[in-house]
Structure formats: structure tokens, C-alpha cells
Amino acid sequence: MSLLIDQTLNGVQLALLLFLVAAGLTLVFGIMDFMNLSHGSLFMMGAYFAATFVALTGSFVLGGLLAILCTTLLGLAIEAIWLRPLFGRGHLDQVLGTFGLVLFFNDFVRLVWGPAGRTLAVPQALAGQVSLGPTFSYPVYRLVLIGVGLLVAAGLYLLVQRTKTGMIIRAAASDRDMAGAIGADVTLVSTFVFGLGAALAGLAGLFAAPLLTVQIGMGDNILILALVIIVIGGLGSVRGAFLAALIVGLIDALGRAYLPELLRLVLSPVAASTAAGALSSVAIYILLALVLLVRPQGLFPARGAR
Amino acid sequence: MADVTLLSVRKLVKRFGGLLATDHVDLDVRASETHALIGPNGAGKTTFIAQIQGELSPDEGEIIFGGRNIARDAAWRRAVQGLARSFQITSIFPQFTALTNAVLAVQAQAGHSFRFGRPALDDAALTEPAHAALSAIGLDHRAHVRAVALSHGEQRQLELAMALAMRPKLLLLDEPMAGMGRQDTARMTEILRKLKTQYSMLLVEHDMSAVEALADRVSVLVAGRVVASGSFAHIRADAQVRAAYLGEKHR
Amino acid sequence: MRQPSPRFLLTCALLLLLALAPLSATFVGNDYPLIVLTRVVILAMAAVSLDLILGYGGMVSLGHAAFLGIGAYAVGIMTAQDVTSGFLQWPLAILAAAVAALVIGALSLRTRGVYFILVTLAFAQMVYFLSVGLDAYGGEDGLVIPTRSQFGLLNLTNRTTFYFLCLALLVATIALVAHLARTRFGMVLRGAAMNERRMRALGFPVYRYRLAAFVIAGALCGLAGILLANHSEFVSPSVMNWGRSADLIIMVVLGGMGSAVGPLLGAMVFMLAEETLSHVTTYWQLVFGPLILIFVRFARSGLVGLFPERAGDG
């Protein structure tokens, strides 16, 4: 039972981490119809900034805030210098252009921080475990991650659904030209959304740093998971990204935990463990395939047919 | 022959959220007939055509063509069964020559295209009917010009040529004269008048002189509903129709 | 007798250059240029196969390298299972790639535009992770392939023989794709890339043709994977990470989409750039990245744009 709770919480924590990355990505896709493969690089930069600033300042909070700030500024700079020329050009151009940015950042990181990667320890104050019942305890840090993640998700929801800015964002995500036609400053909204996405990616990088190894290319895997999530959730929908992230996170965590056991019912232990390993990593792609069969436009498609 | 009904639309309904774009429309087209569909802007004429052709799915109602209800058929199937649509906003293959555009239309009706042998443009079975379709419209002298390099009027002609190249049982023409000047419009009207005898058409048009010259029957669509149907003279005298066109001058 | 077009002359020149490549060993004194060129030829073949669906068909597949991997792994796995006869390996490996393309294509082609790109990427990643999970065959570290495919009299271990085999297959692939583009089948693909809505209105069930093209492209790329496995005598998951798929797209776009010889030119220039840059600095991606962006902004029609074909759509 405690394994179930443990894995469920792990799944939720993974889901929120992925959501932070996916939310910015889906808004950029939805509003600007822009294929941004370099979003994972912002996540990576967030993690590297975090490792560096926390080491410099000695404070997780201060270092973390600096990291998020720098990632946001970096994101805005990228948008202005590298990405703006690609707006409005076809998706193929955007794939190529943003891929070039990924290459650039992978080597940039290697140049500045070296090939070895970095570590960031869980901050002292959050290092322990907390008991959540008579037989079960869970790492404080992960709980905090879940808490902050949910707060951010709630904040995003309020922003998108309840504020005027959010209304413009939703209008632009649904039909960019129309939103412009009725007077919304779509360029400003685009820049805002981009900066917001960068900040979220930076936050995700900060939180992920103590959990994963901070290394070159760490953004690639996250990016692809985030892309799967926004396809399942529907491009342009933050709600969809949240739901899809939850599904993906839970499938991943629970799959890894229970699949070996389930498979041992029908296969030999060796075969079961091999199959379980393979299936766990591809489980979300199988989910993607199922979603495509049933609902190719995603769970909550924000955009009308284009 | 004129008593055979080619197309029968019954109680067609299409909603877009709260908007009723097609409101229980009944309409039919008889063999060899040119049936014009007119109405003010926003009446839902293109939406209606799109549902018959298959680009849009109706919410309710039937579309009887070739003896069956095709309302759930995919657009490509309807084309193969003999429904050819020309688009209001020119939809051709800009980087292909006019001839290749027509060849594709012929090819679509020539069985499946899983053929890996002779190049399509070297196949007389395709190029001859394509040339014939272009000739019927008077565009054959421009056969080897890239479609994007054709004038607007020529592109509209190409739209029509492609529809003809499909050897259709029924033509769905959505404002073939859209965006044309007076000379081009007159020329196109003349082309359509010659085609009248060989083809059955459902013709959406704004240009009233063209409608008067071509239509055997006219139906008037206002806010998704057919408010009147009959000969051009009958329509012109109808009070409801005049009210709907209040402010719209005879072009 | 028609005047040969600049494009045709380019093709002949390139193929002549490649045919003379083995002579480089006598000049340079070692096999290194030949080895590099073999790899160029193999990747060019993969790029040409991608051009069928990307350049002619307008389908931006960000997962094409998966088929390279499938072809290569099929050979590796069969060799590990003591099946070394090329007559058995090669058809089975191509079949594996074709079946994978059928499944991936059937699902992916249900999506459009951006979704399609992302979905092909995701499926390729799935194949990548599956191969990482293949502990019995090396997993992430990869699989050594101790013997090349056996074809009786044809000895693939001889570098020159192998090179000419790869070159012959490349030429055949280019000829096949160029021919397909002009057939009725190819015209459907090209028309659908230009105006899918119109194609449906004319009466074409576009999905079927695209799926067929996807399978053909996957099978051809699988063949390139077979050659790659024989060439490197090694296969690892990194053959099909998404960066390799992006590389293939760059080769096609750099050379010129929708031209049979463009991807060859693109592959040659790409590999040349990669080789020279990495000798200049170890941080070559710092330069390469911006170069790609500059290329996209200013020279997008590709290098073959400099060598026009004769007019007409054939």
C-alpha cells in the first residue's frame, strides 16, 4: 500500500515537473503556431544556472530566484534574436532553426561549464522525510515540489481563465489573426507568453537539478516528453497539458513500479523484467498512439481547424 | 431526361456553435438543369456547397445522389461518384502547369493511382482529356504556363477546367466569376452557356446578369434558409427576396 | 537531341566524382577518405529516401533516423544469432523497416502539420528507447557486429567493393525516387503536398498514397541502415536519436527538397562542413547552430537551386 502511495506521489511530482515545461511550450505552439524545439535547452540552462547561483550565494532560494530570472531573460533574448525571424515561416524552417539553437546551447554549456556536468544538493531545510501516516514517509523536497507545482498550475489557470490577459491569450491561441483583428496586441502577448514559458522552464530546471544529474542534453528527453504531453493535451491548452502531464507522470511511475509484477504473472522473471523495462519507457508512446487513434487533435484542442 | 433528379437535399442542417448556418434546407437539381443558388453575403451558400461536396459534415438531413444518401461519405468518394466542385477562392496547384493541373483531375477519375510505370505527363490517356478540358474553357494555349503565372481570370478558368476534366455527373460551381472584371465575366458566362447543354450544374453566383442568362431555376438562400425557388422572373418579383436584397444593386 | 540541363550535368559530375573516390587511397596513402565517403554515400541514401516524403510529399518527418536504426539493428541482431547470410539478412531487415514504417505511418498520418512532426519524433524516440532496453544486444552501449553480411562471392570486407556496392545502391535509390516523382503515384504525392484540399475534392484518398510513400521511404532508409551496420561493424541506439533525424532533414533541405540529387549534394556538403568544423574547433556546434539559422533565413531553396532543371513538371 505504501508502495502505491509512494509511486503515486512520484508520478504526481514527475507530472508537475513536466507540466511546468509543457505549459510554456503549449502556449507558444498555440499562440504563435511555432515549433520550438529549443524549449528543452531553457530547462537545461535553468538547471545549470541554479547549480551555479546556489553555489555562489549559498542560498537555495536566492540562487533559485536568480536562476529563474536569468533563464527568463535568456528566453526573451533568444526570442528576439534567434526566433523572431522564424515566426510566420513554415514549420520546417522552425524545426531547423530551433534545432540549430539546441546544438548551439549544448556546446555553449560545454564551453562554459565543461563536459562533466554539475550537481546541486537538495537544500538542507528540505532534506528530510516527513511522515504522512503511521507507516509511510515521503521526502520533504518532493512534497514541496508538488506543492509549488500545484500552486503554479493554479496560478496559471487563474491567469488564463480569469484575467483579461488570459482572455487575450486564449483568443490568440484559438485564432491568432482574429485576435489581432479585434485589437489585441498579439506581439506583446507572444513576448509575454514566451517569457512566462521561459520562467516556468527555469523553475522546472531549478527543481529538477537536485533530482536528476545536471548535464548536457538533459533538456532533450524532457522536451520530447513535453511534446508528447502537449499533443495528447491539445496544442494551446494549459488545461490539456496539466491533465496529460498527470496521466503521463502516473503511467510512468506506476508502470515502472507495477509492470514487472504484472508481467511475471504471464512471463518468466527474466523475460518479465526485460519486457517491463522496455514497456515502461515506451508506455507513454503507446498512450500517444491510442490518443491519435481516437482523438487526433488532442484532449482539449484550443485551436479551430487549420 | 429533364425529369431525372440528380441531387436531392433534404432537411439539411448545419450548426456552428450557436449559429444555424444551414436551416433545414430542401433543394434538388435535375439532370441537364442549371440551378442557381443566390443570396446575400453570409447566407451560407458556400457552407451549403461544402456539405454537398463533403468538406463539411451536416448535423442533420440527407443528401441523395446516385440513388443513395452520401451525407456520410468522404469528399473524395463523392468526387469519384461524379460530384465536381470548383472553389470560390481559387484552389489550384500553383507550381504545376495548367496542363498538369488538368491532368491530375483526369487522373483522379481514372482508377487508382498506384501506378509506378509510365510518367503521368507522358501518358496520352491523361494528357489528351486534359487538353480537351482546357480547350473547352479556351485555356489550352496556356497549357504549359505555371498556374501561379496565370492571370486571375485564367486561374478561375482553370478551376472550371479541372471540374470539367473530372467528367462529372454534377458540377458544383461556387462563384466561378468571383473577383473577375466585366470582360472576364462575360467570357466566363459565354463558356458556361456553352457547357449548359452538356452538364448539370448547381451554380452559386452573385452576378445577376449571369444568373439570368444561365439559370433554369433559381433558389434564394437567406440566413441558411431557402426563402424562394423558381424561375428567375419569379424570383425577381418575390417580395421576400427583394427585402433580403435591400440595398444590393443589380450588378 | 536536347541540351542537357545544368541539373543533369551536376548529377553526372557528382556521381563521377564519387566513382573516382577509391583512387584517393593511392594519393593520400590510407583508406580514411574512402571510409568517410562510404559513410557520406550511405547517409546520402537515407537522405534521398527522406526526400521522397519530405521534399516531394511535404511530410516533415522528424523520426526518419529510426528506420536507419531498425535496418542496422536487424542486421546486428541476426548476426548475433548466427544468421550471417546477406541473402537472408537484407530482405528481412528491409521488411522490418517497412513494417515499422507501416505502423508508425498509419498512426502518424492521421495527424496534420505540427502534430505530425511531433508525433513522428515521438515514435522515433520510442524505437530509440526500445533499443536502449535491448540488454541482450548491448543496450545503450551498442552491439558489435563481428562479421559483415555474407554474399558468397561478393566480399563486403573489401573496402572498395563495399564502397561501390553502396554507390550503386545510392544511384539506384536516386533513380527510383526521381522516377517515382513523375509517375501517377508521385504526382498524387506532389499534388497533395501543394494543395491537399484540392486533391480530396478531385477524388484522391490522400492518406493511402502518403502511407505507401512513407513505407517505401522507410524501407529504403532501412536499406541504408543495413549498409551502415556493415560499414561501422557496430550499431548503437545513437544511430537513431532525434538529432540524427534532424541531420537528415538538414541534408535534404540544404541540398534542395523535391530534387532527387539535392539530398546527395546536401549530404556531401553537410558532412564536409561537419568534418572541417570539428577539426577547427571542438566546439563546432557553436558555429554550426547559427549557420543553420543563417541558411534557413537566406538560402532556403537549397543548393540545387543554383542548377536549374528544364521547364515543365515531368
Short mmCIF file of C-alpha atoms in Angstrom, two decimals, chain A:
data_model
loop_
_atom_site.label_atom_id
_atom_site.label_comp_id
_atom_site.label_asym_id
_atom_site.label_seq_id
_atom_site.Cartn_x
_atom_site.Cartn_y
_atom_site.Cartn_z
CA MET A 1 0.00 0.00 0.00
CA SER A 2 2.75 2.40 0.91
CA LEU A 3 4.42 1.48 -2.36
CA LEU A 4 1.29 2.59 -4.12
CA ILE A 5 1.22 5.92 -2.33
CA ASP A 6 4.92 6.36 -2.84
CA GLN A 7 4.73 5.71 -6.55
CA THR A 8 1.60 7.78 -6.97
CA LEU A 9 3.29 10.74 -5.33
CA ASN A 10 6.34 10.18 -7.51
CA GLY A 11 4.11 10.15 -10.51
CA VAL A 12 2.44 13.38 -9.47
CA GLN A 13 5.80 15.00 -8.83
CA LEU A 14 7.08 13.96 -12.24
CA ALA A 15 3.83 15.16 -13.76
CA LEU A 16 4.17 18.61 -12.26
CA LEU A 17 7.76 18.92 -13.37
CA LEU A 18 6.73 18.01 -16.90
CA PHE A 19 3.76 20.34 -16.67
CA LEU A 20 6.00 23.29 -15.89
CA VAL A 21 7.91 22.64 -19.08
CA ALA A 22 4.88 21.72 -21.16
CA ALA A 23 2.73 24.69 -20.15
CA GLY A 24 5.02 27.28 -21.70
CA LEU A 25 5.54 25.09 -24.72
CA THR A 26 1.86 24.59 -25.44
CA LEU A 27 1.11 28.29 -25.21
CA VAL A 28 3.88 29.14 -27.63
CA PHE A 29 2.66 26.48 -30.01
CA GLY A 30 -0.92 27.55 -29.62
CA ILE A 31 -0.49 31.28 -29.97
CA MET A 32 2.39 31.56 -32.34
CA ASP A 33 1.96 28.26 -34.13
CA PHE A 34 5.66 27.98 -33.50
CA MET A 35 7.62 24.74 -33.38
CA ASN A 36 10.09 25.45 -30.62
CA LEU A 37 12.50 22.56 -30.18
CA SER A 38 14.81 24.71 -28.08
CA HIS A 39 12.49 24.85 -25.08
CA GLY A 40 14.35 21.93 -23.54
CA SER A 41 17.53 23.99 -23.71
CA LEU A 42 15.91 26.60 -21.45
CA PHE A 43 15.17 23.83 -18.96
CA MET A 44 18.81 22.78 -19.13
CA MET A 45 20.01 26.36 -18.71
CA GLY A 46 17.71 26.75 -15.72
CA ALA A 47 19.33 23.74 -14.09
CA TYR A 48 22.86 24.95 -14.83
CA PHE A 49 22.09 28.47 -13.62
CA ALA A 50 20.58 27.00 -10.47
CA ALA A 51 23.63 24.88 -9.74
CA THR A 52 25.92 27.87 -10.24
CA PHE A 53 23.94 30.54 -8.40
CA VAL A 54 23.08 28.37 -5.44
CA ALA A 55 26.77 27.53 -5.10
CA LEU A 56 27.67 31.23 -5.39
CA THR A 57 25.09 32.59 -2.98
CA GLY A 58 24.90 29.65 -0.63
CA SER A 59 21.13 30.01 -0.61
CA PHE A 60 18.72 27.77 -2.45
CA VAL A 61 16.02 30.40 -2.54
CA LEU A 62 18.20 33.31 -3.63
CA GLY A 63 20.18 31.22 -6.06
CA GLY A 64 16.99 29.74 -7.39
CA LEU A 65 15.34 33.11 -7.94
CA LEU A 66 18.42 34.35 -9.76
CA ALA A 67 18.39 31.25 -11.91
CA ILE A 68 14.76 31.75 -12.86
CA LEU A 69 15.39 35.40 -13.62
CA CYS A 70 18.36 34.63 -15.81
CA THR A 71 16.50 31.91 -17.66
CA THR A 72 13.63 34.27 -18.33
CA LEU A 73 15.96 36.95 -19.65
CA LEU A 74 17.75 34.36 -21.73
CA GLY A 75 14.44 33.19 -23.14
CA LEU A 76 13.44 36.71 -24.10
CA ALA A 77 16.83 37.32 -25.68
CA ILE A 78 16.55 34.12 -27.71
CA GLU A 79 13.10 35.11 -28.85
CA ALA A 80 14.23 38.48 -30.07
CA ILE A 81 17.49 37.45 -31.70
CA TRP A 82 17.04 33.93 -32.94
CA LEU A 83 13.40 33.05 -33.07
CA ARG A 84 11.62 36.16 -34.26
CA PRO A 85 12.92 35.80 -37.82
CA LEU A 86 11.34 32.35 -37.86
CA PHE A 87 7.82 33.43 -36.91
CA GLY A 88 5.37 33.03 -39.74
CA ARG A 89 7.73 30.81 -41.69
CA GLY A 90 6.73 27.21 -42.17
CA HIS A 91 7.15 24.58 -39.50
CA LEU A 92 10.03 23.01 -41.34
CA ASP A 93 12.04 26.23 -41.09
CA GLN A 94 11.22 26.43 -37.42
CA VAL A 95 12.33 22.84 -36.82
CA LEU A 96 15.65 23.56 -38.48
CA GLY A 97 16.17 26.95 -36.84
CA THR A 98 15.38 25.80 -33.32
CA PHE A 99 17.40 22.63 -33.80
CA GLY A 100 20.38 24.83 -34.59
CA LEU A 101 19.73 26.57 -31.28
CA VAL A 102 19.77 23.23 -29.44
CA LEU A 103 23.17 22.41 -30.94
CA PHE A 104 24.41 25.85 -30.01
CA PHE A 105 23.37 25.54 -26.39
CA ASN A 106 24.75 22.04 -25.97
CA ASP A 107 28.19 23.28 -26.94
CA PHE A 108 27.75 26.59 -25.11
CA VAL A 109 27.16 24.73 -21.89
CA ARG A 110 30.15 22.53 -22.57
CA LEU A 111 32.28 25.61 -23.15
CA VAL A 112 31.20 27.47 -20.03
CA TRP A 113 30.63 24.65 -17.56
CA GLY A 114 32.73 21.89 -19.02
CA PRO A 115 31.69 18.42 -20.13
CA ALA A 116 31.36 16.91 -16.69
CA GLY A 117 28.02 18.25 -15.54
CA ARG A 118 27.11 19.66 -12.17
CA THR A 119 25.39 18.63 -9.03
CA LEU A 120 23.02 20.50 -6.85
CA ALA A 121 22.18 19.15 -3.45
CA VAL A 122 18.72 19.21 -2.02
CA PRO A 123 18.65 22.24 0.32
CA GLN A 124 19.21 21.38 3.96
CA ALA A 125 15.87 22.65 5.13
CA LEU A 126 14.07 20.33 2.76
CA ALA A 127 16.37 17.37 3.04
CA GLY A 128 14.46 15.10 5.33
CA GLN A 129 11.44 12.89 5.12
CA VAL A 130 8.06 13.67 6.51
CA SER A 131 5.69 11.05 7.80
CA LEU A 132 2.31 11.02 6.14
CA GLY A 133 0.73 8.36 8.25
CA PRO A 134 1.75 5.58 10.59
CA THR A 135 3.74 3.52 8.09
CA PHE A 136 4.60 5.94 5.34
CA SER A 137 7.03 8.80 4.91
CA TYR A 138 7.99 10.78 1.84
CA PRO A 139 10.87 13.16 1.02
CA VAL A 140 10.09 16.73 2.01
CA TYR A 141 11.69 18.13 -1.08
CA ARG A 142 9.44 16.22 -3.42
CA LEU A 143 6.41 17.28 -1.44
CA VAL A 144 7.48 20.88 -1.72
CA LEU A 145 7.92 20.40 -5.44
CA ILE A 146 4.40 19.03 -5.67
CA GLY A 147 3.10 21.91 -3.60
CA VAL A 148 4.82 24.60 -5.61
CA GLY A 149 3.87 22.88 -8.83
CA LEU A 150 0.20 22.81 -7.88
CA LEU A 151 0.36 26.46 -6.84
CA VAL A 152 1.87 27.42 -10.17
CA ALA A 153 -0.71 25.32 -12.02
CA ALA A 154 -3.48 27.05 -10.08
CA GLY A 155 -1.92 30.42 -10.78
CA LEU A 156 -1.70 29.65 -14.48
CA TYR A 157 -5.27 28.51 -14.52
CA LEU A 158 -6.41 31.73 -12.91
CA LEU A 159 -4.29 33.77 -15.27
CA VAL A 160 -5.56 32.06 -18.39
CA GLN A 161 -9.20 31.68 -17.41
CA ARG A 162 -9.91 34.65 -15.18
CA THR A 163 -7.83 37.60 -16.25
CA LYS A 164 -8.07 39.89 -19.23
CA THR A 165 -4.55 38.94 -20.27
CA GLY A 166 -5.56 35.35 -20.09
CA MET A 167 -8.56 36.00 -22.26
CA ILE A 168 -6.35 37.55 -24.90
CA ILE A 169 -4.00 34.59 -24.62
CA ARG A 170 -6.86 32.17 -25.14
CA ALA A 171 -8.23 34.20 -28.03
CA ALA A 172 -4.82 34.30 -29.67
CA ALA A 173 -4.35 30.59 -29.12
CA SER A 174 -7.67 29.88 -30.72
CA ASP A 175 -7.28 32.17 -33.70
CA ARG A 176 -4.30 34.46 -33.85
CA ASP A 177 -5.41 36.55 -36.82
CA MET A 178 -8.84 37.12 -35.37
CA ALA A 179 -7.39 38.17 -32.04
CA GLY A 180 -5.23 40.69 -33.83
CA ALA A 181 -8.20 41.88 -35.84
CA ILE A 182 -10.20 42.68 -32.74
CA GLY A 183 -7.39 44.79 -31.39
CA ALA A 184 -5.36 42.52 -29.14
CA ASP A 185 -1.66 43.27 -29.26
CA VAL A 186 -0.63 39.81 -30.30
CA THR A 187 3.09 40.59 -30.47
CA LEU A 188 3.07 41.75 -26.87
CA VAL A 189 1.10 38.69 -25.85
CA SER A 190 3.56 36.47 -27.72
CA THR A 191 6.52 38.02 -25.94
CA PHE A 192 4.76 37.74 -22.60
CA VAL A 193 3.90 34.10 -23.18
CA PHE A 194 7.43 33.39 -24.28
CA GLY A 195 8.89 35.00 -21.17
CA LEU A 196 6.41 33.15 -18.99
CA GLY A 197 7.31 29.86 -20.63
CA ALA A 198 10.98 30.55 -20.09
CA ALA A 199 10.39 31.33 -16.43
CA LEU A 200 8.45 28.11 -15.97
CA ALA A 201 11.16 26.14 -17.72
CA GLY A 202 13.73 27.77 -15.45
CA LEU A 203 11.70 26.86 -12.39
CA ALA A 204 11.45 23.30 -13.62
CA GLY A 205 15.20 23.21 -14.18
CA LEU A 206 15.79 24.51 -10.67
CA PHE A 207 13.58 21.87 -9.10
CA ALA A 208 14.87 19.08 -11.29
CA ALA A 209 18.54 19.85 -10.60
CA PRO A 210 18.74 18.05 -7.24
CA LEU A 211 16.78 15.10 -8.59
CA LEU A 212 18.48 14.48 -11.93
CA THR A 213 22.08 14.98 -12.99
CA VAL A 214 22.67 18.41 -14.40
CA GLN A 215 24.30 17.53 -17.70
CA ILE A 216 24.48 18.43 -21.36
CA GLY A 217 21.49 17.18 -23.28
CA MET A 218 19.25 16.84 -20.21
CA GLY A 219 16.78 19.04 -21.97
CA ASP A 220 16.30 16.68 -24.89
CA ASN A 221 14.44 13.95 -23.03
CA ILE A 222 12.29 16.41 -21.15
CA LEU A 223 11.47 18.20 -24.37
CA ILE A 224 10.23 15.08 -26.06
CA LEU A 225 8.10 14.12 -23.08
CA ALA A 226 6.72 17.64 -23.02
CA LEU A 227 5.95 17.43 -26.74
CA VAL A 228 4.08 14.17 -26.26
CA ILE A 229 2.14 15.80 -23.45
CA ILE A 230 1.08 18.80 -25.44
CA VAL A 231 -0.01 16.63 -28.36
CA ILE A 232 -2.11 14.49 -26.04
CA GLY A 233 -3.44 17.51 -24.22
CA GLY A 234 -4.10 19.56 -27.32
CA LEU A 235 -1.92 22.37 -28.61
CA GLY A 236 -2.56 25.67 -26.90
CA SER A 237 -4.43 24.26 -23.92
CA VAL A 238 -2.90 24.65 -20.48
CA ARG A 239 -5.71 22.55 -19.03
CA GLY A 240 -4.93 19.81 -21.51
CA ALA A 241 -1.24 19.99 -20.69
CA PHE A 242 -1.99 19.57 -16.99
CA LEU A 243 -4.24 16.60 -17.49
CA ALA A 244 -1.95 14.95 -19.98
CA ALA A 245 1.06 15.56 -17.73
CA LEU A 246 -0.76 13.87 -14.86
CA ILE A 247 -1.63 10.89 -17.00
CA VAL A 248 1.90 10.60 -18.35
CA GLY A 249 3.54 11.04 -14.96
CA LEU A 250 1.33 8.46 -13.31
CA ILE A 251 1.68 5.94 -16.11
CA ASP A 252 5.43 6.29 -15.98
CA ALA A 253 5.78 5.95 -12.20
CA LEU A 254 3.14 3.30 -11.67
CA GLY A 255 4.23 1.43 -14.76
CA ARG A 256 7.79 1.15 -13.58
CA ALA A 257 6.66 0.02 -10.16
CA TYR A 258 3.99 -2.49 -11.05
CA LEU A 259 4.66 -3.66 -14.55
CA PRO A 260 7.37 -6.16 -13.60
CA GLU A 261 4.99 -7.80 -11.14
CA LEU A 262 2.11 -7.86 -13.57
CA LEU A 263 4.23 -9.33 -16.31
CA ARG A 264 5.63 -12.00 -14.01
CA LEU A 265 2.14 -13.42 -13.94
CA VAL A 266 2.48 -14.38 -17.58
CA LEU A 267 6.20 -14.41 -18.31
CA SER A 268 9.33 -15.82 -16.75
CA PRO A 269 11.08 -13.48 -14.26
CA VAL A 270 13.91 -12.65 -16.66
CA ALA A 271 11.61 -12.01 -19.58
CA ALA A 272 9.24 -10.06 -17.36
CA SER A 273 11.94 -7.74 -16.13
CA THR A 274 13.29 -7.11 -19.63
CA ALA A 275 9.83 -6.56 -21.02
CA ALA A 276 8.88 -4.36 -18.10
CA GLY A 277 11.92 -2.19 -18.63
CA ALA A 278 11.17 -1.75 -22.29
CA LEU A 279 7.45 -1.25 -21.79
CA SER A 280 7.88 1.35 -19.07
CA SER A 281 9.82 3.64 -21.31
CA VAL A 282 7.51 3.20 -24.25
CA ALA A 283 4.27 3.19 -22.29
CA ILE A 284 3.63 6.85 -22.90
CA TYR A 285 4.23 6.44 -26.61
CA ILE A 286 1.67 3.66 -26.65
CA LEU A 287 -0.66 6.09 -24.93
CA LEU A 288 0.13 8.65 -27.62
CA ALA A 289 -0.71 6.10 -30.29
CA LEU A 290 -4.04 5.36 -28.61
CA VAL A 291 -4.91 9.04 -28.36
CA LEU A 292 -4.09 9.51 -32.02
CA LEU A 293 -6.37 6.69 -32.99
CA VAL A 294 -9.29 8.05 -31.07
CA ARG A 295 -8.83 11.82 -30.97
CA PRO A 296 -6.05 13.11 -33.21
CA GLN A 297 -6.49 16.74 -32.22
CA GLY A 298 -5.82 16.10 -28.54
CA LEU A 299 -7.97 16.16 -25.44
CA PHE A 300 -8.67 19.91 -25.37
CA PRO A 301 -7.82 21.37 -28.74
CA ALA A 302 -7.59 25.12 -28.31
CA ARG A 303 -7.39 25.93 -31.97
CA GLY A 304 -10.08 25.64 -34.55
CA ALA A 305 -9.37 23.50 -37.61
CA ARG A 306 -6.50 24.97 -39.56
#
